[in-house]
PDB file of C-alpha atoms in Angstrom:
ATOM      1  CA  MET E 222     -20.308 -20.513 -14.128  1.00 41.00           C
ATOM      2  CA  THR E 223     -18.470 -17.528 -12.690  1.00 51.00           C
ATOM      3  CA  GLU E 224     -19.641 -13.929 -12.747  1.00 48.00           C
ATOM      4  CA  SER E 225     -16.931 -13.040 -15.247  1.00 50.00           C
ATOM      5  CA  ASP E 226     -18.006 -15.875 -17.574  1.00 49.00           C
ATOM      6  CA  MET E 227     -21.539 -14.542 -17.626  1.00 46.00           C
ATOM      7  CA  THR E 228     -20.710 -10.903 -18.222  1.00 59.00           C
ATOM      8  CA  GLY E 229     -17.285 -10.790 -19.881  1.00 89.00           C
ATOM      9  CA  SER E 230     -16.386  -8.679 -16.863  1.00 96.00           C
ATOM     10  CA  LYS E 231     -12.796  -8.126 -15.770  1.00 98.00           C
ATOM     11  CA  LEU E 232     -11.640  -7.553 -12.210  1.00 98.00           C
ATOM     12  CA  VAL E 233      -9.031  -4.778 -12.223  1.00 98.00           C
ATOM     13  CA  PHE E 234      -6.633  -3.971  -9.374  1.00 98.00           C
ATOM     14  CA  ILE E 235      -5.070  -0.496  -9.475  1.00 98.00           C
ATOM     15  CA  ASP E 236      -2.240   0.803  -7.312  1.00 97.00           C
ATOM     16  CA  ILE E 237      -2.592   4.420  -6.140  1.00 96.00           C
ATOM     17  CA  ASP E 238       0.770   6.164  -5.865  1.00 92.00           C
ATOM     18  CA  GLY E 239       2.443   6.482  -9.259  1.00 94.00           C
ATOM     19  CA  THR E 240      -0.372   4.595 -10.996  1.00 97.00           C
ATOM     20  CA  LEU E 241      -3.757   6.166 -10.265  1.00 98.00           C
ATOM     21  CA  ALA E 242      -2.459   9.362  -8.645  1.00 96.00           C
ATOM     22  CA  ASP E 243       0.681  11.376  -9.323  1.00 93.00           C
ATOM     23  CA  GLU E 244       3.320  12.546  -6.828  1.00 88.00           C
ATOM     24  CA  ASN E 245       1.008  15.403  -5.830  1.00 88.00           C
ATOM     25  CA  HIS E 246      -1.768  12.881  -5.067  1.00 89.00           C
ATOM     26  CA  ILE E 247      -3.781  14.140  -8.030  1.00 94.00           C
ATOM     27  CA  VAL E 248      -5.728  11.707 -10.230  1.00 97.00           C
ATOM     28  CA  PRO E 249      -5.534  12.784 -13.905  1.00 97.00           C
ATOM     29  CA  GLU E 250      -8.904  13.569 -15.496  1.00 97.00           C
ATOM     30  CA  SER E 251      -8.181  10.961 -18.188  1.00 98.00           C
ATOM     31  CA  ALA E 252      -7.863   8.291 -15.475  1.00 98.00           C
ATOM     32  CA  LYS E 253     -11.136   9.341 -13.840  1.00 98.00           C
ATOM     33  CA  THR E 254     -12.941   9.128 -17.185  1.00 98.00           C
ATOM     34  CA  ALA E 255     -11.384   5.756 -18.047  1.00 98.00           C
ATOM     35  CA  CYS E 256     -12.381   4.260 -14.692  1.00 98.00           C
ATOM     36  CA  ALA E 257     -15.970   5.473 -15.018  1.00 97.00           C
ATOM     37  CA  ARG E 258     -16.231   4.085 -18.560  1.00 98.00           C
ATOM     38  CA  ALA E 259     -14.768   0.727 -17.542  1.00 98.00           C
ATOM     39  CA  GLN E 260     -17.324   0.400 -14.755  1.00 97.00           C
ATOM     40  CA  ALA E 261     -20.118   1.406 -17.125  1.00 97.00           C
ATOM     41  CA  ASN E 262     -18.907  -1.411 -19.383  1.00 97.00           C
ATOM     42  CA  GLY E 263     -19.427  -3.916 -16.569  1.00 96.00           C
ATOM     43  CA  HIS E 264     -15.890  -4.253 -15.187  1.00 97.00           C
ATOM     44  CA  LYS E 265     -15.124  -4.139 -11.457  1.00 98.00           C
ATOM     45  CA  LEU E 266     -12.323  -1.889 -10.226  1.00 98.00           C
ATOM     46  CA  PHE E 267     -10.480  -2.274  -6.934  1.00 98.00           C
ATOM     47  CA  ILE E 268      -7.890   0.059  -5.517  1.00 98.00           C
ATOM     48  CA  CYS E 269      -4.945  -2.102  -4.420  1.00 98.00           C
ATOM     49  CA  THR E 270      -2.611  -0.042  -2.263  1.00 95.00           C
ATOM     50  CA  GLY E 271       0.008  -0.276   0.411  1.00 91.00           C
ATOM     51  CA  ARG E 272      -1.819   2.436   2.312  1.00 91.00           C
ATOM     52  CA  SER E 273      -4.352   1.736   5.041  1.00 92.00           C
ATOM     53  CA  VAL E 274      -7.891   2.939   4.314  1.00 93.00           C
ATOM     54  CA  PRO E 275      -7.577   5.893   6.726  1.00 91.00           C
ATOM     55  CA  LYS E 276      -4.623   7.151   4.645  1.00 89.00           C
ATOM     56  CA  ILE E 277      -6.527   7.216   1.327  1.00 93.00           C
ATOM     57  CA  GLU E 278      -7.787  10.662   0.361  1.00 91.00           C
ATOM     58  CA  ARG E 279     -11.538  11.117   0.330  1.00 91.00           C
ATOM     59  CA  ASN E 280     -11.393  12.491  -3.227  1.00 92.00           C
ATOM     60  CA  ILE E 281      -9.936   9.142  -4.355  1.00 95.00           C
ATOM     61  CA  LEU E 282     -12.453   7.034  -2.432  1.00 93.00           C
ATOM     62  CA  ASP E 283     -15.236   9.230  -3.803  1.00 93.00           C
ATOM     63  CA  LEU E 284     -14.374   8.190  -7.356  1.00 95.00           C
ATOM     64  CA  GLY E 285     -16.584   5.189  -6.658  1.00 96.00           C
ATOM     65  CA  PHE E 286     -14.369   2.122  -6.916  1.00 98.00           C
ATOM     66  CA  ASP E 287     -16.079  -1.224  -6.424  1.00 98.00           C
ATOM     67  CA  GLY E 288     -13.734  -2.126  -3.584  1.00 98.00           C
ATOM     68  CA  VAL E 289     -10.478  -1.381  -1.804  1.00 98.00           C
ATOM     69  CA  VAL E 290      -7.553  -3.679  -1.064  1.00 98.00           C
ATOM     70  CA  SER E 291      -5.431  -1.886   1.527  1.00 97.00           C
ATOM     71  CA  VAL E 292      -2.338  -2.296   3.713  1.00 95.00           C
ATOM     72  CA  ALA E 293      -0.512  -4.170   0.931  1.00 93.00           C
ATOM     73  CA  GLY E 294      -3.095  -6.927   0.622  1.00 97.00           C
ATOM     74  CA  ALA E 295      -3.840  -7.521   4.298  1.00 97.00           C
ATOM     75  CA  GLN E 296      -7.368  -6.102   4.140  1.00 98.00           C
ATOM     76  CA  ALA E 297     -10.152  -5.877   1.562  1.00 98.00           C
ATOM     77  CA  ASN E 298     -13.441  -4.006   1.718  1.00 97.00           C
ATOM     78  CA  ILE E 299     -16.474  -3.457  -0.470  1.00 97.00           C
ATOM     79  CA  GLY E 300     -17.852  -0.275   1.025  1.00 92.00           C
ATOM     80  CA  ASP E 301     -18.318  -0.911   4.740  1.00 91.00           C
ATOM     81  CA  LYS E 302     -18.303  -4.679   4.237  1.00 96.00           C
ATOM     82  CA  LEU E 303     -15.043  -6.303   5.335  1.00 97.00           C
ATOM     83  CA  LEU E 304     -14.025  -9.165   3.028  1.00 97.00           C
ATOM     84  CA  PHE E 305     -10.946 -10.118   5.040  1.00 97.00           C
ATOM     85  CA  GLN E 306      -8.370  -8.665   7.417  1.00 97.00           C
ATOM     86  CA  HIS E 307      -4.978  -9.959   8.563  1.00 98.00           C
ATOM     87  CA  LEU E 308      -3.151  -8.438  11.563  1.00 98.00           C
ATOM     88  CA  VAL E 309       0.537  -8.353  12.457  1.00 98.00           C
ATOM     89  CA  SER E 310       1.193 -10.576  15.480  1.00 98.00           C
ATOM     90  CA  PRO E 311       2.075  -8.827  18.767  1.00 98.00           C
ATOM     91  CA  GLU E 312       5.377 -10.723  18.865  1.00 98.00           C
ATOM     92  CA  ALA E 313       6.334  -9.423  15.404  1.00 98.00           C
ATOM     93  CA  ILE E 314       5.637  -5.802  16.360  1.00 98.00           C
ATOM     94  CA  ASP E 315       7.689  -6.090  19.541  1.00 98.00           C
ATOM     95  CA  ALA E 316      10.576  -7.789  17.700  1.00 98.00           C
ATOM     96  CA  VAL E 317      10.711  -5.028  15.080  1.00 98.00           C
ATOM     97  CA  MET E 318      10.526  -2.247  17.666  1.00 98.00           C
ATOM     98  CA  ALA E 319      13.518  -3.788  19.466  1.00 98.00           C
ATOM     99  CA  TYR E 320      15.363  -4.151  16.134  1.00 98.00           C
ATOM    100  CA  PHE E 321      14.726  -0.534  15.144  1.00 97.00           C
ATOM    101  CA  ALA E 322      15.988   0.646  18.538  1.00 97.00           C
ATOM    102  CA  GLU E 323      19.098  -1.533  18.308  1.00 97.00           C
ATOM    103  CA  HIS E 324      19.993  -0.231  14.838  1.00 96.00           C
ATOM    104  CA  HIS E 325      19.010   3.411  15.412  1.00 95.00           C
ATOM    105  CA  ILE E 326      16.252   3.352  12.802  1.00 96.00           C
ATOM    106  CA  GLU E 327      14.134   6.283  13.920  1.00 96.00           C
ATOM    107  CA  SER E 328      11.616   6.869  11.104  1.00 96.00           C
ATOM    108  CA  TYR E 329       8.859   4.266  10.833  1.00 97.00           C
ATOM    109  CA  GLN E 330       5.136   3.728  11.005  1.00 96.00           C
ATOM    110  CA  TRP E 331       2.608   0.956  11.538  1.00 97.00           C
ATOM    111  CA  GLN E 332      -0.640   1.063   9.572  1.00 96.00           C
ATOM    112  CA  GLY E 333      -4.016  -0.533  10.042  1.00 95.00           C
ATOM    113  CA  ALA E 334      -7.740   0.097  10.007  1.00 94.00           C
ATOM    114  CA  ASP E 335      -7.389   2.320  13.097  1.00 91.00           C
ATOM    115  CA  GLY E 336      -4.919   4.651  11.433  1.00 93.00           C
ATOM    116  CA  MET E 337      -1.184   5.303  11.319  1.00 94.00           C
ATOM    117  CA  TYR E 338       1.040   4.853  14.360  1.00 96.00           C
ATOM    118  CA  ILE E 339       4.214   6.847  13.824  1.00 96.00           C
ATOM    119  CA  SER E 340       7.580   7.250  15.515  1.00 97.00           C
ATOM    120  CA  GLU E 341       8.886  10.609  16.654  1.00 96.00           C
ATOM    121  CA  GLY E 342      11.407  10.442  13.800  1.00 95.00           C
ATOM    122  CA  TYR E 343       8.643   9.956  11.244  1.00 93.00           C
ATOM    123  CA  ARG E 344       6.694  12.835  12.779  1.00 92.00           C
ATOM    124  CA  ARG E 345       9.762  15.085  12.403  1.00 91.00           C
ATOM    125  CA  HIS E 346      10.055  13.980   8.766  1.00 89.00           C
ATOM    126  CA  LEU E 347       6.436  14.932   8.054  1.00 86.00           C
ATOM    127  CA  GLU E 348       6.880  18.321   9.678  1.00 86.00           C
ATOM    128  CA  SER E 349      10.122  18.973   7.794  1.00 85.00           C
ATOM    129  CA  LYS E 350       8.204  18.408   4.545  1.00 77.00           C
ATOM    130  CA  GLY E 351       5.552  20.886   5.631  1.00 72.00           C
ATOM    131  CA  LYS E 352       2.921  18.167   5.900  1.00 65.00           C
ATOM    132  CA  THR E 353       0.246  19.013   8.418  1.00 60.00           C
ATOM    133  CA  TRP E 354       0.067  15.529   9.840  1.00 64.00           C
ATOM    134  CA  ASN E 355      -2.051  16.649  12.807  1.00 64.00           C
ATOM    135  CA  ARG E 356      -4.536  18.749  10.806  1.00 68.00           C
ATOM    136  CA  GLY E 357      -6.819  18.135   7.851  1.00 73.00           C
ATOM    137  CA  GLU E 358      -8.721  15.048   6.750  1.00 77.00           C
ATOM    138  CA  PHE E 359      -6.238  12.538   8.184  1.00 80.00           C
ATOM    139  CA  ALA E 360      -5.689  14.242  11.557  1.00 83.00           C
ATOM    140  CA  ARG E 361      -7.748  11.867  13.665  1.00 86.00           C
ATOM    141  CA  PHE E 362      -5.983   8.843  12.204  1.00 91.00           C
ATOM    142  CA  TRP E 363      -2.402   9.822  13.135  1.00 91.00           C
ATOM    143  CA  HIS E 364      -1.168   8.404  16.445  1.00 94.00           C
ATOM    144  CA  LEU E 365       2.246   9.054  17.981  1.00 95.00           C
ATOM    145  CA  LEU E 366       3.721   5.797  19.241  1.00 97.00           C
ATOM    146  CA  ASP E 367       5.244   7.619  22.214  1.00 96.00           C
ATOM    147  CA  GLU E 368       1.728   8.575  23.310  1.00 96.00           C
ATOM    148  CA  VAL E 369       0.174   5.100  23.069  1.00 97.00           C
ATOM    149  CA  GLU E 370      -0.796   3.960  26.560  1.00 97.00           C
ATOM    150  CA  VAL E 371       0.477   0.430  27.064  1.00 97.00           C
ATOM    151  CA  PRO E 372      -1.224  -1.278  30.027  1.00 97.00           C
ATOM    152  CA  ALA E 373       1.012  -2.473  32.856  1.00 97.00           C
ATOM    153  CA  GLY E 374       2.394  -5.911  32.127  1.00 96.00           C
ATOM    154  CA  SER E 375       1.616  -5.645  28.420  1.00 97.00           C
ATOM    155  CA  THR E 376       3.568  -4.531  25.335  1.00 98.00           C
ATOM    156  CA  LEU E 377       3.028  -2.210  22.389  1.00 98.00           C
ATOM    157  CA  GLY E 378       2.506  -5.257  20.165  1.00 98.00           C
ATOM    158  CA  HIS E 379      -0.447  -6.357  22.252  1.00 97.00           C
ATOM    159  CA  THR E 380      -1.880  -2.834  22.365  1.00 97.00           C
ATOM    160  CA  ILE E 381      -2.066  -1.690  18.737  1.00 97.00           C
ATOM    161  CA  HIS E 382      -3.831  -3.500  15.887  1.00 96.00           C
ATOM    162  CA  VAL E 383      -2.032  -3.051  12.569  1.00 97.00           C
ATOM    163  CA  SER E 384      -1.527  -4.869   9.274  1.00 98.00           C
ATOM    164  CA  LYS E 385       1.851  -3.616   7.979  1.00 96.00           C
ATOM    165  CA  GLY E 386       4.849  -1.492   8.768  1.00 96.00           C
ATOM    166  CA  SER E 387       7.257   0.719   6.838  1.00 95.00           C
ATOM    167  CA  TYR E 388      10.498   2.497   7.605  1.00 96.00           C
ATOM    168  CA  PHE E 389      13.392   4.473   6.195  1.00 94.00           C
ATOM    169  CA  THR E 390      16.875   4.960   7.612  1.00 94.00           C
ATOM    170  CA  GLY E 391      19.211   7.900   7.932  1.00 89.00           C
ATOM    171  CA  PRO E 392      22.027   8.478   5.410  1.00 88.00           C
ATOM    172  CA  GLU E 393      24.535   6.127   7.090  1.00 89.00           C
ATOM    173  CA  PRO E 394      22.648   3.130   8.484  1.00 92.00           C
ATOM    174  CA  ASP E 395      24.514   0.257  10.111  1.00 93.00           C
ATOM    175  CA  VAL E 396      22.257  -2.245   8.316  1.00 95.00           C
ATOM    176  CA  SER E 397      21.454  -2.454   4.596  1.00 94.00           C
ATOM    177  CA  PHE E 398      18.028  -3.206   3.161  1.00 94.00           C
ATOM    178  CA  GLU E 399      19.241  -6.775   2.553  1.00 95.00           C
ATOM    179  CA  ASP E 400      20.438  -7.067   6.161  1.00 96.00           C
ATOM    180  CA  THR E 401      17.062  -5.940   7.471  1.00 96.00           C
ATOM    181  CA  GLN E 402      15.269  -8.214   5.009  1.00 97.00           C
ATOM    182  CA  HIS E 403      17.245 -11.176   6.364  1.00 97.00           C
ATOM    183  CA  ASP E 404      17.016 -10.209  10.038  1.00 97.00           C
ATOM    184  CA  LEU E 405      13.245  -9.694  10.029  1.00 97.00           C
ATOM    185  CA  ALA E 406      12.468 -12.716   7.814  1.00 97.00           C
ATOM    186  CA  PRO E 407      11.001 -14.779  10.692  1.00 97.00           C
ATOM    187  CA  TRP E 408       8.135 -12.282  10.885  1.00 97.00           C
ATOM    188  CA  PHE E 409       7.964 -10.287   7.667  1.00 97.00           C
ATOM    189  CA  GLU E 410       8.485 -10.223   3.939  1.00 94.00           C
ATOM    190  CA  LEU E 411      10.362  -7.013   3.133  1.00 93.00           C
ATOM    191  CA  VAL E 412       9.860  -5.168  -0.159  1.00 88.00           C
ATOM    192  CA  HIS E 413      11.219  -1.802  -1.257  1.00 86.00           C
ATOM    193  CA  GLY E 414       8.860   0.938  -0.164  1.00 79.00           C
ATOM    194  CA  SER E 415       7.912   4.290  -1.642  1.00 70.00           C
ATOM    195  CA  TYR E 416      10.485   6.386   0.233  1.00 74.00           C
ATOM    196  CA  ASP E 417      13.253   6.178  -2.392  1.00 74.00           C
ATOM    197  CA  LYS E 418      13.478   9.964  -2.731  1.00 77.00           C
ATOM    198  CA  ILE E 419      13.892  10.307   1.037  1.00 83.00           C
ATOM    199  CA  SER E 420      16.298   7.441   1.659  1.00 86.00           C
ATOM    200  CA  PRO E 421      17.587   4.659  -0.603  1.00 82.00           C
ATOM    201  CA  ASN E 422      17.400   2.334   2.390  1.00 91.00           C
ATOM    202  CA  ASN E 423      13.710   1.883   3.062  1.00 92.00           C
ATOM    203  CA  GLY E 424      11.174  -0.902   3.136  1.00 92.00           C
ATOM    204  CA  GLU E 425       7.668  -2.136   3.739  1.00 92.00           C
ATOM    205  CA  LEU E 426       7.090  -4.894   6.277  1.00 95.00           C
ATOM    206  CA  LEU E 427       4.452  -7.301   4.999  1.00 95.00           C
ATOM    207  CA  ILE E 428       2.972 -10.159   7.007  1.00 97.00           C
ATOM    208  CA  ASN E 429       4.627 -13.378   5.835  1.00 97.00           C
ATOM    209  CA  GLY E 430       2.415 -15.092   3.271  1.00 96.00           C
ATOM    210  CA  ILE E 431       0.139 -12.049   2.829  1.00 96.00           C
ATOM    211  CA  ASP E 432       0.629  -9.502   0.049  1.00 95.00           C
ATOM    212  CA  LYS E 433      -1.109  -7.801  -2.856  1.00 97.00           C
ATOM    213  CA  GLY E 434      -0.864 -11.068  -4.791  1.00 97.00           C
ATOM    214  CA  THR E 435      -2.719 -13.148  -2.206  1.00 98.00           C
ATOM    215  CA  ALA E 436      -5.318 -10.367  -2.111  1.00 98.00           C
ATOM    216  CA  VAL E 437      -5.825 -10.575  -5.895  1.00 98.00           C
ATOM    217  CA  ARG E 438      -6.416 -14.316  -5.635  1.00 98.00           C
ATOM    218  CA  ASP E 439      -8.651 -14.083  -2.566  1.00 98.00           C
ATOM    219  CA  VAL E 440     -10.832 -11.231  -3.871  1.00 98.00           C
ATOM    220  CA  ALA E 441     -11.197 -12.960  -7.257  1.00 98.00           C
ATOM    221  CA  SER E 442     -12.268 -16.173  -5.536  1.00 97.00           C
ATOM    222  CA  LEU E 443     -14.753 -14.393  -3.253  1.00 97.00           C
ATOM    223  CA  LEU E 444     -16.309 -12.515  -6.187  1.00 97.00           C
ATOM    224  CA  GLY E 445     -16.382 -15.472  -8.577  1.00 96.00           C
ATOM    225  CA  TYR E 446     -13.705 -14.359 -11.053  1.00 97.00           C
ATOM    226  CA  ALA E 447     -11.186 -16.636 -12.712  1.00 97.00           C
ATOM    227  CA  ILE E 448      -7.586 -15.447 -12.350  1.00 98.00           C
ATOM    228  CA  ALA E 449      -7.476 -15.214 -16.153  1.00 97.00           C
ATOM    229  CA  ASP E 450     -10.045 -12.420 -15.875  1.00 97.00           C
ATOM    230  CA  THR E 451      -8.006 -10.338 -13.427  1.00 98.00           C
ATOM    231  CA  ILE E 452      -5.808  -7.370 -14.375  1.00 98.00           C
ATOM    232  CA  ALA E 453      -3.259  -5.578 -12.182  1.00 98.00           C
ATOM    233  CA  ILE E 454      -1.694  -2.171 -12.866  1.00 98.00           C
ATOM    234  CA  GLY E 455       1.262  -0.852 -10.872  1.00 97.00           C
ATOM    235  CA  ASP E 456       4.532   1.039 -10.904  1.00 95.00           C
ATOM    236  CA  SER E 457       6.976  -0.316  -8.302  1.00 90.00           C
ATOM    237  CA  ASP E 458       8.436  -3.268  -6.421  1.00 86.00           C
ATOM    238  CA  ASN E 459       5.642  -3.240  -3.857  1.00 87.00           C
ATOM    239  CA  ASP E 460       3.247  -4.117  -6.713  1.00 94.00           C
ATOM    240  CA  THR E 461       5.263  -7.161  -7.809  1.00 94.00           C
ATOM    241  CA  ALA E 462       3.143  -9.798  -6.062  1.00 95.00           C
ATOM    242  CA  MET E 463      -0.071  -8.291  -7.450  1.00 97.00           C
ATOM    243  CA  LEU E 464       1.329  -8.055 -10.976  1.00 98.00           C
ATOM    244  CA  LYS E 465       2.591 -11.637 -10.928  1.00 98.00           C
ATOM    245  CA  ALA E 466      -0.660 -13.006  -9.503  1.00 98.00           C
ATOM    246  CA  ALA E 467      -3.035 -11.374 -11.981  1.00 98.00           C
ATOM    247  CA  GLY E 468      -4.025 -12.833 -15.319  1.00 98.00           C
ATOM    248  CA  THR E 469      -2.735  -9.717 -17.087  1.00 98.00           C
ATOM    249  CA  SER E 470      -0.104  -7.346 -15.685  1.00 98.00           C
ATOM    250  CA  VAL E 471       0.487  -3.732 -16.684  1.00 98.00           C
ATOM    251  CA  ALA E 472       3.507  -1.595 -15.764  1.00 98.00           C
ATOM    252  CA  MET E 473       3.207   2.163 -15.874  1.00 98.00           C
ATOM    253  CA  GLY E 474       5.623   4.013 -18.154  1.00 97.00           C
ATOM    254  CA  ASN E 475       7.090   5.623 -15.021  1.00 96.00           C
ATOM    255  CA  ALA E 476       7.622   2.236 -13.350  1.00 94.00           C
ATOM    256  CA  ILE E 477      10.715   1.655 -11.200  1.00 90.00           C
ATOM    257  CA  HIS E 478      12.597  -1.309  -9.709  1.00 85.00           C
ATOM    258  CA  GLY E 479      12.608  -3.078 -13.103  1.00 91.00           C
ATOM    259  CA  ILE E 480       9.048  -4.409 -12.927  1.00 94.00           C
ATOM    260  CA  GLN E 481       8.589  -3.785 -16.670  1.00 95.00           C
ATOM    261  CA  ALA E 482      10.687  -6.906 -17.284  1.00 96.00           C
ATOM    262  CA  PHE E 483       7.934  -9.326 -16.244  1.00 96.00           C
ATOM    263  CA  CYS E 484       4.753  -7.374 -17.087  1.00 98.00           C
ATOM    264  CA  ASP E 485       2.578  -8.238 -20.093  1.00 98.00           C
ATOM    265  CA  ILE E 486       1.980  -4.615 -21.088  1.00 97.00           C
ATOM    266  CA  ILE E 487       3.884  -1.372 -20.539  1.00 98.00           C
ATOM    267  CA  THR E 488       1.692   1.697 -20.815  1.00 98.00           C
ATOM    268  CA  THR E 489       2.683   5.363 -20.911  1.00 98.00           C
ATOM    269  CA  ASP E 490       3.793   7.552 -18.024  1.00 97.00           C
ATOM    270  CA  ILE E 491       1.211   8.647 -15.441  1.00 97.00           C
ATOM    271  CA  ARG E 492       1.727  12.208 -16.721  1.00 96.00           C
ATOM    272  CA  ASP E 493       0.927  10.976 -20.233  1.00 97.00           C
ATOM    273  CA  ASN E 494      -2.484   9.356 -19.619  1.00 98.00           C
ATOM    274  CA  GLY E 495      -0.878   6.072 -18.552  1.00 98.00           C
ATOM    275  CA  LEU E 496      -3.920   4.532 -16.880  1.00 98.00           C
ATOM    276  CA  ALA E 497      -6.334   5.656 -19.600  1.00 98.00           C
ATOM    277  CA  ASN E 498      -4.045   4.276 -22.308  1.00 98.00           C
ATOM    278  CA  ALA E 499      -3.778   0.970 -20.469  1.00 98.00           C
ATOM    279  CA  PHE E 500      -7.562   0.722 -20.269  1.00 98.00           C
ATOM    280  CA  LYS E 501      -7.785   1.484 -23.983  1.00 97.00           C
ATOM    281  CA  THR E 502      -5.189  -1.179 -24.857  1.00 97.00           C
ATOM    282  CA  LEU E 503      -7.031  -3.717 -22.706  1.00 97.00           C
ATOM    283  CA  GLY E 504     -10.425  -2.850 -24.209  1.00 96.00           C
ATOM    284  CA  LEU E 505     -11.883  -1.854 -20.857  1.00 97.00           C
ATOM    285  CA  ALA E 506     -12.900   1.695 -21.757  1.00 93.00           C
TER     286      ALA E 506
END
């Protein structure tokens, strides 16, 4: 008998950006209350984000989730306990770096448990937006790729340890998203990223065979939950695998990339108590 059979407990996976937190990285009070009530009712809540753990604000982690799935499903933690971790192969990193150089893609980052490794172009982007990338709570986790010391005879891919990548192009790229998706297919699954407002041509590089959907299945199995007792809530294409894997899928009212078409429930906009209303509809809180 599984844990969920015994308790009626659900295992809920919640995306951060556009789902739990708004564009200003603020979690609505209604969402905080709903999460606390759901946990008090015996349900387990996991953040399920494309971000690496070092890129999640402390005020979000301090809300007291039962666990965190990070780097788009490549890692899962319960507190300091590591449930699993998948790393990008050195060969894949080196292949992508060569590809970005060849096609003049200058803004990209690699993310993992050690932090965020960013290109000079991505650093310039952060500074142009007034983001103090080298100060504040995330400062020690930002690393400039140009400053990474690669030992003689080695490569960047063998030097850094990361679990996903992301990029966006300039206004007139010589490769489309579909081109890049095809060209990098030997190493990565490409999904649309969260840079749409910066550049329509952007993507997240996920380890082949590893995504938010595999994480839903693996965490459920490790914690003794049937897939039927899992719920996923998201707002964009990079949540697709998670939404399709879970027993019940919820699209936010502000969802993009057409994910509403295959979700079981569509809740209200994040600015209109979307998460809290979803929890109410599902009987969680």
